Coordinates of C-alpha atoms and ligand atoms in Angstrom, one line a residue:
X1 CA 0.0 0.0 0.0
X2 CA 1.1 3.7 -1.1
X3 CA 2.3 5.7 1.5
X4 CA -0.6 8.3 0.8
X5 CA -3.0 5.6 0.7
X6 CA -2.4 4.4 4.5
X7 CA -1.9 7.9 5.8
X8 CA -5.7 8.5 4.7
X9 CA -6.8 5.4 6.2
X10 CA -5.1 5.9 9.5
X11 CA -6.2 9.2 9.6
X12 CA -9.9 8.6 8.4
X13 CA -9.9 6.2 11.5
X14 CA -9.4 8.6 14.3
X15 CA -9.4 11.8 13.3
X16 CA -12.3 15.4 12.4
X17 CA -11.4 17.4 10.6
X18 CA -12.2 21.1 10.5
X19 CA -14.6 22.7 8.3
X20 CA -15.4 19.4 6.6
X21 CA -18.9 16.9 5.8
X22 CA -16.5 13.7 6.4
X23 CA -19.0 11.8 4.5
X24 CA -17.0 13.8 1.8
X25 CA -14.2 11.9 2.3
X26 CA -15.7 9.0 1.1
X27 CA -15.3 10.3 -2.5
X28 CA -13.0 13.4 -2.0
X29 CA -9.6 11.9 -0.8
X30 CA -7.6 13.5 1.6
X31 CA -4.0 14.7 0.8
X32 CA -1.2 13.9 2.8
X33 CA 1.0 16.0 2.7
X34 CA 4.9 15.1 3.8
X35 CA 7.2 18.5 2.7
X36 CA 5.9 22.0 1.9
X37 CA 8.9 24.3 0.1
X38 CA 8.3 28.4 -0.8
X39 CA 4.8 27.9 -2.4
X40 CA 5.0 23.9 -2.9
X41 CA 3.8 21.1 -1.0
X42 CA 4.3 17.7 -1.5
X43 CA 2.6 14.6 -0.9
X44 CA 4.2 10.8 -0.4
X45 CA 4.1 10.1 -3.8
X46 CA 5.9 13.4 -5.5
X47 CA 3.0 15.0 -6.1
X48 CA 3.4 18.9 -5.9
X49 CA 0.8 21.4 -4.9
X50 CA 0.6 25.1 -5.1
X51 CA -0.2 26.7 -2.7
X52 CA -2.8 29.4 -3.9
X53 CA -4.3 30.3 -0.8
X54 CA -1.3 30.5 2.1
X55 CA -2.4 27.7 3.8
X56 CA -5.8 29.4 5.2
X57 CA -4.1 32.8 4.7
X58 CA -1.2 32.1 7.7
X59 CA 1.9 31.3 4.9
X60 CA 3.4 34.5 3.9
X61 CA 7.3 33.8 2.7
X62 CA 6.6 30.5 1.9
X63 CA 6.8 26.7 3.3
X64 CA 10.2 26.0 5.3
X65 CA 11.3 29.8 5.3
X66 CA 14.6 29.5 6.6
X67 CA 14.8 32.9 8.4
X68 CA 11.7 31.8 10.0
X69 CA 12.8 27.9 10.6
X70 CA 16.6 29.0 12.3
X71 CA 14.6 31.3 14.4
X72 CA 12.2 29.1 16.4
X73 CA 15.3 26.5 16.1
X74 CA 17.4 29.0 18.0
X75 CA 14.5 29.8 20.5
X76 CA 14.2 26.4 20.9
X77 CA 17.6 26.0 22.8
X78 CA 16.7 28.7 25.4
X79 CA 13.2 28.2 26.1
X80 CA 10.4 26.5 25.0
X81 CA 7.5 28.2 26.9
X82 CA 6.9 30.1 30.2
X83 CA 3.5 31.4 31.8
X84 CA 3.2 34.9 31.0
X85 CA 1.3 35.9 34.4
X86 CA 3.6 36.8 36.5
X87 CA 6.8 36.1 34.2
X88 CA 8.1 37.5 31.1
X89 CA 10.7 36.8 28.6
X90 CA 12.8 38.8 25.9
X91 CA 11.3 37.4 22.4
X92 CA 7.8 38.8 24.2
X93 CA 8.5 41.9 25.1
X94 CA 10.7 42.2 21.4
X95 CA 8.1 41.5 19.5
X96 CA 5.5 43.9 21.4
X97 CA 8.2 46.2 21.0
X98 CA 8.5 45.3 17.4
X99 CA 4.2 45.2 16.9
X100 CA 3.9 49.0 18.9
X101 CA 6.0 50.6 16.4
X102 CA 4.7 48.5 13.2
X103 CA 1.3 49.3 13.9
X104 CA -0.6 52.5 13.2
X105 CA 0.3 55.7 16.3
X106 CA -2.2 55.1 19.6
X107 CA -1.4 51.0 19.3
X108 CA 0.7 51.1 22.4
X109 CA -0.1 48.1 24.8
X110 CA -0.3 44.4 23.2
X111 CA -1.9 41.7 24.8
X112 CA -1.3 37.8 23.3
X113 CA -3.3 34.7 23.2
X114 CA -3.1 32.0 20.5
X115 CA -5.5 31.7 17.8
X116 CA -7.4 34.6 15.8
X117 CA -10.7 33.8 17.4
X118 CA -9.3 34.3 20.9
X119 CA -7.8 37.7 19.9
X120 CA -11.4 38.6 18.7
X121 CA -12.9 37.6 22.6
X122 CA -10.1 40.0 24.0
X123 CA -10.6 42.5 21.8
X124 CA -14.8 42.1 22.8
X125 CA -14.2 41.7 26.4
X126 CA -11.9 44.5 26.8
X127 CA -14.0 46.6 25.0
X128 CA -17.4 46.1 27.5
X129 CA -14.8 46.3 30.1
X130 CA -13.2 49.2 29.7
X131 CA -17.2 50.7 29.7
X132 CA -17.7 49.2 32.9
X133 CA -14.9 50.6 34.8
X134 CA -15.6 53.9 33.5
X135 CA -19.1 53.6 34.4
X136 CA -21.0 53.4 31.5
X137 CA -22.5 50.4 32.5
X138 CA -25.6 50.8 29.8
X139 CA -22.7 49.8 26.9
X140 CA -23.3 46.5 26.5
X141 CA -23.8 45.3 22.5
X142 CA -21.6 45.3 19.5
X143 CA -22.0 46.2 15.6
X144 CA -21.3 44.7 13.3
X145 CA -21.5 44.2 9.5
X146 CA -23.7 42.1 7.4
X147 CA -21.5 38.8 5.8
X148 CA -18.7 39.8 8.2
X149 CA -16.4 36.8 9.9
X150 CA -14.7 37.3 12.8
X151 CA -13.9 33.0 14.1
X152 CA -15.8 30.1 15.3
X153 CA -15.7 30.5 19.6
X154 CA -19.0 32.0 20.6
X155 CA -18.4 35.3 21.0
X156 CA -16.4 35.8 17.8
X157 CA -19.1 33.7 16.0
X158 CA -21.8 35.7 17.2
X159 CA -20.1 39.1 15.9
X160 CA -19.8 37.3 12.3
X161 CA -23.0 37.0 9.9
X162 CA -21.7 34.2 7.7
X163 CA -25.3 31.4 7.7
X164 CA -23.3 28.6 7.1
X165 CA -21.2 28.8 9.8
X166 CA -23.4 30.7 12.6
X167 CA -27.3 29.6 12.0
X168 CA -27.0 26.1 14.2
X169 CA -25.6 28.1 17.1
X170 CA -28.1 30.9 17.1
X171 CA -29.7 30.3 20.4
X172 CA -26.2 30.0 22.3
X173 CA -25.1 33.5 20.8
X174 CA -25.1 37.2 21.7
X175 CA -26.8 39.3 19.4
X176 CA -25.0 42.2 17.8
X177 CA -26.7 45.0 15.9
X178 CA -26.2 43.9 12.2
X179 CA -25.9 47.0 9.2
X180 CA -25.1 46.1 5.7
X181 CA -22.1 45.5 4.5
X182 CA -20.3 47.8 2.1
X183 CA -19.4 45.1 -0.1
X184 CA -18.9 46.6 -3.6
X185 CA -20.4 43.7 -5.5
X186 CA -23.4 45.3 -5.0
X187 CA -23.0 49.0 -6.6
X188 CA -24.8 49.9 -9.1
X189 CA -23.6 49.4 -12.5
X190 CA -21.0 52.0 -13.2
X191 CA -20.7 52.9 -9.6
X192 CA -17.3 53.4 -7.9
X193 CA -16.7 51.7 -5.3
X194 CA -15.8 54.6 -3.1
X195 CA -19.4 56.2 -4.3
X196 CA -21.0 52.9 -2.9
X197 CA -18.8 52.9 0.4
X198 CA -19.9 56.0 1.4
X199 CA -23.6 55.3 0.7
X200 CA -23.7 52.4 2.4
X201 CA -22.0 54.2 5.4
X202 CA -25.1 56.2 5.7
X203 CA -26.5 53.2 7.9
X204 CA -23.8 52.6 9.9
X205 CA -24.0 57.0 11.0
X206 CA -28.0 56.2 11.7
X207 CA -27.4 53.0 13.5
X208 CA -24.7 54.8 15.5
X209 CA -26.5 58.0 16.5
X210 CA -29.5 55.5 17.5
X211 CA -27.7 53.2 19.7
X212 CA -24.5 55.3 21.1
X213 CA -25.7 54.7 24.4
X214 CA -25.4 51.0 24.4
X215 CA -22.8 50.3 22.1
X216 CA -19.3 48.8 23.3
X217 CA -17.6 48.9 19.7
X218 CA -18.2 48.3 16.3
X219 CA -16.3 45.3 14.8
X220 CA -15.0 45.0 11.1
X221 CA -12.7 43.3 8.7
X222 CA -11.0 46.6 7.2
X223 CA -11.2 46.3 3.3
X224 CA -11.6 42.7 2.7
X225 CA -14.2 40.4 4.4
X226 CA -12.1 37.8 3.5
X227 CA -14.2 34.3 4.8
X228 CA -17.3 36.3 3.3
X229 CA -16.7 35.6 0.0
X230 CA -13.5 38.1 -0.5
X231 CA -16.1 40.2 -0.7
X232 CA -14.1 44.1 -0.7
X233 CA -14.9 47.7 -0.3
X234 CA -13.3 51.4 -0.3
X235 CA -10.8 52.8 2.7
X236 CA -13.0 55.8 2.8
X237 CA -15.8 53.5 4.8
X238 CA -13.3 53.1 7.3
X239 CA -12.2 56.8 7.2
X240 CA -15.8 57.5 8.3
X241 CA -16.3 55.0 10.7
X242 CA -13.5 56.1 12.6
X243 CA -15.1 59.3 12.2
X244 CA -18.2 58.4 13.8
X245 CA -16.7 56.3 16.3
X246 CA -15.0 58.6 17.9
X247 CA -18.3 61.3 17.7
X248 CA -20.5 58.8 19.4
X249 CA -18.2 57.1 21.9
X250 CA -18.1 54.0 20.5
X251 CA -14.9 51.6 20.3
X252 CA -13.1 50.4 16.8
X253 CA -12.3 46.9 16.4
X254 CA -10.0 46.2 13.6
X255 CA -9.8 42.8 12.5
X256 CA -7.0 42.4 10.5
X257 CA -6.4 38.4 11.4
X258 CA -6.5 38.2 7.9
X259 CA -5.8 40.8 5.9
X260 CA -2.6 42.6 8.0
X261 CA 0.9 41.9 7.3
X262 CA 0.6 43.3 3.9
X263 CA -2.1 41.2 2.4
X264 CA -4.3 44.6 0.7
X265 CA -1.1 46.2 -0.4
X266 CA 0.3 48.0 2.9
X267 CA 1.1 46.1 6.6
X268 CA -2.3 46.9 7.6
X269 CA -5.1 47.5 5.8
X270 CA -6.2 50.8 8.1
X271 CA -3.3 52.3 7.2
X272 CA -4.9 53.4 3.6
X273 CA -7.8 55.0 5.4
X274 CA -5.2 57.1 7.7
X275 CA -6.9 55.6 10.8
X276 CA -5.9 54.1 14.1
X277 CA -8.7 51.7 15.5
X278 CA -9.2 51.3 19.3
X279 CA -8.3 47.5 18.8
X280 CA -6.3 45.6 16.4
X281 CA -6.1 41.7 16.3
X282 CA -3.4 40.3 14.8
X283 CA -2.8 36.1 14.1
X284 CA -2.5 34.4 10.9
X285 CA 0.1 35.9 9.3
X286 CA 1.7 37.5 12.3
X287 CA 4.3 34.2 12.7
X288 CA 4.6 34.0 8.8
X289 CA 2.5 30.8 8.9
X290 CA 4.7 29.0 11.5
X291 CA 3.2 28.5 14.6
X292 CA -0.3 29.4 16.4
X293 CA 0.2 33.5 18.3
X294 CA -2.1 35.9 18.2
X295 CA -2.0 39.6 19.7
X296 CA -4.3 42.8 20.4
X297 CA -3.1 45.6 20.1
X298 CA -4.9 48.4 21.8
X299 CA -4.2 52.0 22.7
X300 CA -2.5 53.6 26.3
X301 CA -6.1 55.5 27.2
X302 CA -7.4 51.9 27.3
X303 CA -5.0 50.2 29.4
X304 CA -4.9 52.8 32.0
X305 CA -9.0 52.3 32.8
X306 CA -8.2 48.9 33.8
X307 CA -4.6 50.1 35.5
X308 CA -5.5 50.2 39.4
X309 CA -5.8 49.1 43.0
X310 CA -6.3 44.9 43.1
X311 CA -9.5 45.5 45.2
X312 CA -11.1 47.5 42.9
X313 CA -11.5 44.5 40.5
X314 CA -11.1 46.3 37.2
X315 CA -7.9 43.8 36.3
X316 CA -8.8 42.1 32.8
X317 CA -8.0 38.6 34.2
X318 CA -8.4 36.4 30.9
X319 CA -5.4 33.8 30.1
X320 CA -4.6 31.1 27.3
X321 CA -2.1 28.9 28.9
X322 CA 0.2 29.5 25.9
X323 CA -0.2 33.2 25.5
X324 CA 2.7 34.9 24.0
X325 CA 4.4 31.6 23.6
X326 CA 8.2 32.2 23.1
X327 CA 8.7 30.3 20.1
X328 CA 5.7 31.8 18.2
X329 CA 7.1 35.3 19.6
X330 CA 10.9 34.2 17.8
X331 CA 9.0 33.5 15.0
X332 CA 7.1 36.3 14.4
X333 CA 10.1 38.4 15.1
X334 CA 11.9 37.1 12.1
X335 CA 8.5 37.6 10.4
X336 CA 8.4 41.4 10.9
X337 CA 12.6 41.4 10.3
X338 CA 11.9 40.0 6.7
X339 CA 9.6 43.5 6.6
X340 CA 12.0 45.5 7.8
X341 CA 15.4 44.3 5.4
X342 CA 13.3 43.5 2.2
X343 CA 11.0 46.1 0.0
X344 CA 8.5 43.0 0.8
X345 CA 5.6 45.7 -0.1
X346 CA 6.8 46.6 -3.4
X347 CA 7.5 43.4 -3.9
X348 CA 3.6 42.6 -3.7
X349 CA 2.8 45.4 -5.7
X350 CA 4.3 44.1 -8.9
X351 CA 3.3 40.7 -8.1
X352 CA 0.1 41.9 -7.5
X353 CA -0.4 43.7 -11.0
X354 CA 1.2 40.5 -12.6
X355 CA -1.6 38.4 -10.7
X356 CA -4.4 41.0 -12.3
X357 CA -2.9 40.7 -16.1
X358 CA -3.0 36.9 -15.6
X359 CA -6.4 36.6 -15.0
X360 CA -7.6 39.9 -16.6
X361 CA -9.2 38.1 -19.7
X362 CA -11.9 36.3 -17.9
X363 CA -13.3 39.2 -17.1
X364 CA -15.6 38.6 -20.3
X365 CA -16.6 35.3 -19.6
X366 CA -20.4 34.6 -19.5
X367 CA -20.1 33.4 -16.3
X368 CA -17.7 35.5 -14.3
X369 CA -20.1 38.4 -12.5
X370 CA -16.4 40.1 -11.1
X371 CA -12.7 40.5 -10.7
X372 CA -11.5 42.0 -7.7
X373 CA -8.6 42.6 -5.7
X374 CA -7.2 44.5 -3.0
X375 CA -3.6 44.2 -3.1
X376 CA -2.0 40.1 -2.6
X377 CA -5.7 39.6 -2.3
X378 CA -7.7 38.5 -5.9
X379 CA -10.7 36.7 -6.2
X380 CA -13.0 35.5 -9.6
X381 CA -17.1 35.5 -8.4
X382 CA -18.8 32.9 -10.7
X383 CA -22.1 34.0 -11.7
X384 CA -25.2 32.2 -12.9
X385 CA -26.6 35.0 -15.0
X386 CA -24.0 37.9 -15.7
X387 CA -26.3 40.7 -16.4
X388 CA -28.1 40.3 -12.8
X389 CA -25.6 38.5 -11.3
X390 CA -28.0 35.8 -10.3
X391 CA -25.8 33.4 -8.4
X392 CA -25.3 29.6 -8.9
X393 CA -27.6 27.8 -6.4
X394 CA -24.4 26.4 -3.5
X395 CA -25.9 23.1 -3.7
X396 CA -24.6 23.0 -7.2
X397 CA -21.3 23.5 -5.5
X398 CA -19.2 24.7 -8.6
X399 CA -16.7 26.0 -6.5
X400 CA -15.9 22.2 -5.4
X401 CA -15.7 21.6 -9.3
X402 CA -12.5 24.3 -9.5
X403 CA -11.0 22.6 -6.2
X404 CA -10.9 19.1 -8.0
X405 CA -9.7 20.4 -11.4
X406 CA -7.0 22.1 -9.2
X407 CA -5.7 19.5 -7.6
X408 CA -5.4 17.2 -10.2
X409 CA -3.3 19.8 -11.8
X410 CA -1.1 20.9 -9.1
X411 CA -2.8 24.0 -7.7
X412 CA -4.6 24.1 -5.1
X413 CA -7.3 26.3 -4.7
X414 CA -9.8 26.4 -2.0
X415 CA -13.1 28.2 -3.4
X416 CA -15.1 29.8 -1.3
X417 CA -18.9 28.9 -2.8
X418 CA -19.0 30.5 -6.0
X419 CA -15.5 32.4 -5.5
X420 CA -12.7 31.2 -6.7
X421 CA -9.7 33.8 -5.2
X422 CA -5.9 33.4 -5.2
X423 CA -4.1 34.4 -1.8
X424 CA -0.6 33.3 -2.4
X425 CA 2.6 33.4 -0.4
X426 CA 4.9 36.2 -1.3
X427 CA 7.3 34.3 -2.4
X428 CA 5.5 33.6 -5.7
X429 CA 7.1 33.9 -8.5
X430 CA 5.4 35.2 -12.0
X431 CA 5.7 32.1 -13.4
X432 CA 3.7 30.4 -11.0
X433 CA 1.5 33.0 -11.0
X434 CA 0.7 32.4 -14.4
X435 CA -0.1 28.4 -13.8
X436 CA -2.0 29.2 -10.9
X437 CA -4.3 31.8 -13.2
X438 CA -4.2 29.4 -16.0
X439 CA -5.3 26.2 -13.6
X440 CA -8.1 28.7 -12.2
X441 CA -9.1 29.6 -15.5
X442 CA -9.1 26.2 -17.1
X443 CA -11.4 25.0 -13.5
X444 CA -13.8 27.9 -14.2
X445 CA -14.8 26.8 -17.7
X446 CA -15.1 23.7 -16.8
X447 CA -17.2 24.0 -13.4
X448 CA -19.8 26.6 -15.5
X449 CA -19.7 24.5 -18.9
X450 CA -22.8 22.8 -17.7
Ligands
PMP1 N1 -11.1 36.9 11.9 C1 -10.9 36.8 10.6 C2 -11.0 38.0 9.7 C3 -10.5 35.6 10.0 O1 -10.3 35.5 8.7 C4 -10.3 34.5 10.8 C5 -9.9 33.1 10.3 N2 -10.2 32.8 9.0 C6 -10.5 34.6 12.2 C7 -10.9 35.8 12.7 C8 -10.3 33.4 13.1 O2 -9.0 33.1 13.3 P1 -8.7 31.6 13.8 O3 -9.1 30.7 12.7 O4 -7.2 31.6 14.0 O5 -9.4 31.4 15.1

């Protein structure tokens, strides 16, 4: 028996995998996969795959990264993990050193914990803290935006309006106020996407003004709602939000688990708005794919209203057992280095345009509705019917039809429904952006052709 073949079966015995219908497996084989390399990975057999979408969005120099690798290595020797309560260590406090001057000014105090979801409770905790030991005790609900995503642990999945992954767990969540999105699929025809931004923000001002007295903080994924359906908008929502925020005494939450570290074309994606949220969560690609570490950054106002006497209980006394773990903190360290020494930004933007010209053709196709992209960030939304934009039915799942005819020719992309997108490591090189774009293209014509 193939190696491959009795990794599946092992696996299929004992393990659950996430995000998956394991009935699936019955017909959709797993792929093991024994060595990634820059963009590759390979299976047991030779088999190489490219890896179009980062690995869930985490990889961003590539499999194996030596400046990455030699760093945990090297943390390795000195120390594998400590409790952060009470103790600290030097790759901690480097990297928060490292993350305060990176981020946009006001982000002055960072708090870790390990996963993006968990970053997205602190962020939500500390924010209807920090009302209550200031005394506005009356703040108690979030906003948030229509098709947003923001994790799967309660609180994050309550904040996120994504049906497929939420509707089951309705009566165990919160409920946030809910405005619409921004999403620029839907402008009218001609419409520029900074025309539909700022129309769309005209909710967001009414819900605001109506609810300033019980709002904690509105929560969004700045430019790109990423598990949405890379569904994108215009930095001049943002602009206005923070706007409006700040009028109505209402926190920011910037969730840039996704789409910081350069993904939309600068480190963070509020940097193109000129804005500083109240909180930013970081994960993904804040270890360059390595290991799990995730951080909120907030500002020095914030801290302080929690900063007092132990009796007066206003301590924020949540804990991950591995928050800030050293080797994730070493790796994350290199991560931000590789910023620092190499124009990895203009990099992106040429890789970026390249990415566009590949696919730029399809833009004609009967049954592709849009092209859009935001920086390392491009995604293809197959259509039913072009002129509405009447979408396939997601039973039909087409997108699963671009995933196979990936895979069986060495790319592999991970639809989301009727979206095909590429999110590659920035290590790609033109040439493999042009098989990637010629893979995607090929899967599209086939997964519509009937
Ligand atoms: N927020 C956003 C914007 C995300 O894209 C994700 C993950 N896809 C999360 C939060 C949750 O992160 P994690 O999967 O690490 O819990």
């Amino acid at each position: 028996m193939s190696l491959n073949r009795d990794l599946i079966e092992r696996d299929l015995r004992v393990l659950w995998h996430p995000c998956s219908q394991m009935k699936d497996y019955e017909w959709l084989p797993l792929i093991p996969i024994r060595r990634g390399d820059g963009v590759w990975l390979e299976d047991f057999e030779g088999r190489r795959y490219l890896d179009a979408v980062s690995s869930w969005w985490v990889n961003l120099f590539g499999h194996g990264n030596p400046r990455i690798g030699d760093a945990i290595r090297g943390q390795l020797e000195e120390l594998e993990h400590v409790i952060l309560a009470g103790f600290t260590h030097e790759p901690v406090v480097r990297l928060s050193e490292m993350l305060v001057k990176a981020t946009p000014p006001g982000l002055d105090r960072c708090f870790f914990a390990d996963n993006g979801s968990s970053a997205v409770e602190v962020a939500l905790k500390m924010s209807f803290h920090y009302w209550r030991n200031v005394g506005r005790n009356d703040k108690t609900r979030f906003v948030t935006l229509s098709n947003s995503y923001h994790g799967e642990t309660l609180g994050a999945l309550a904040v996120g309006d994504v049906a497929l992954y939420k509707e089951t767990y309705g009566p165990l969540l919160m409920e946030p106020v809910t405005v619409p999105s921004p999403d620029c699929f839907h402008r009218a025809p001609g419409e520029s996407w900074e025309s539909h931004s700022r129309k769309t923000f005209e909710a967001m001002e009414s819900c605001l003004a109506e609810h300033a007295e019980t709002v904690c903080a509105v929560i969004v994924e700045p430019l790109v709602q990423c598990a949405g359906n890379m569904r994108m908008y215009d930095p001049v929502y943002l602009e206005l939000l923070k706007d409006a925020c700040q009028r109505h005494d209402i926190h920011l939450i910037a969730d840039e688990i996704a789409v910081g570290f350069g993904r939309t074309g600068t480190l963070f994606a509020c940097e193109q708005a000129g804005i500083s949220p109240d909180f930013m969560c970081l994960s993904k690609g804040l270890t360059g794919g390595f290991l799990p570490l995730s951080v909120v950054v907030t500002s020095e106002a914030i801290y302080q209203a929690f900063y007092d006497d132990y009796a007066s209980l206003k301590a924020f006394l949540h804990s991950h057992s591995y928050t800030g773990n050293p080797l994730g903190c070493a790796a994350a360290i290199a991560t931000l280095g590789i910023f620092r020494d190499e124009d990895v930004l203009g990099r992106n933007r040429a890789l970026s345009q390249h990415m566009a010209g590949s696919i730029a053709d399809l833009v004609d196709h009967p049954h592709v509705g849009e092209i859009r992209q935001h920086g390392m960030i491009l995604a293809i939304e197959m259509v039913k019917d072009k002129a509405r934009r009447v979408p396939f039915a997601w039973q039909e799942r087409r997108g699963l039809a671009v995933y196979r005819h990936g895979l069986s020719n060495g790319v592999l992309l991970r639809p989301l429904g009727n979206v095909v997108y590429f999110m590659p490591p920035y290590v790609i090189r033109e040439d493999e952006i042009d098989l990637m774009a010629s893979v995607a293209r090929a899967g599209i014509e086939l997964a519509t052709s009937s």
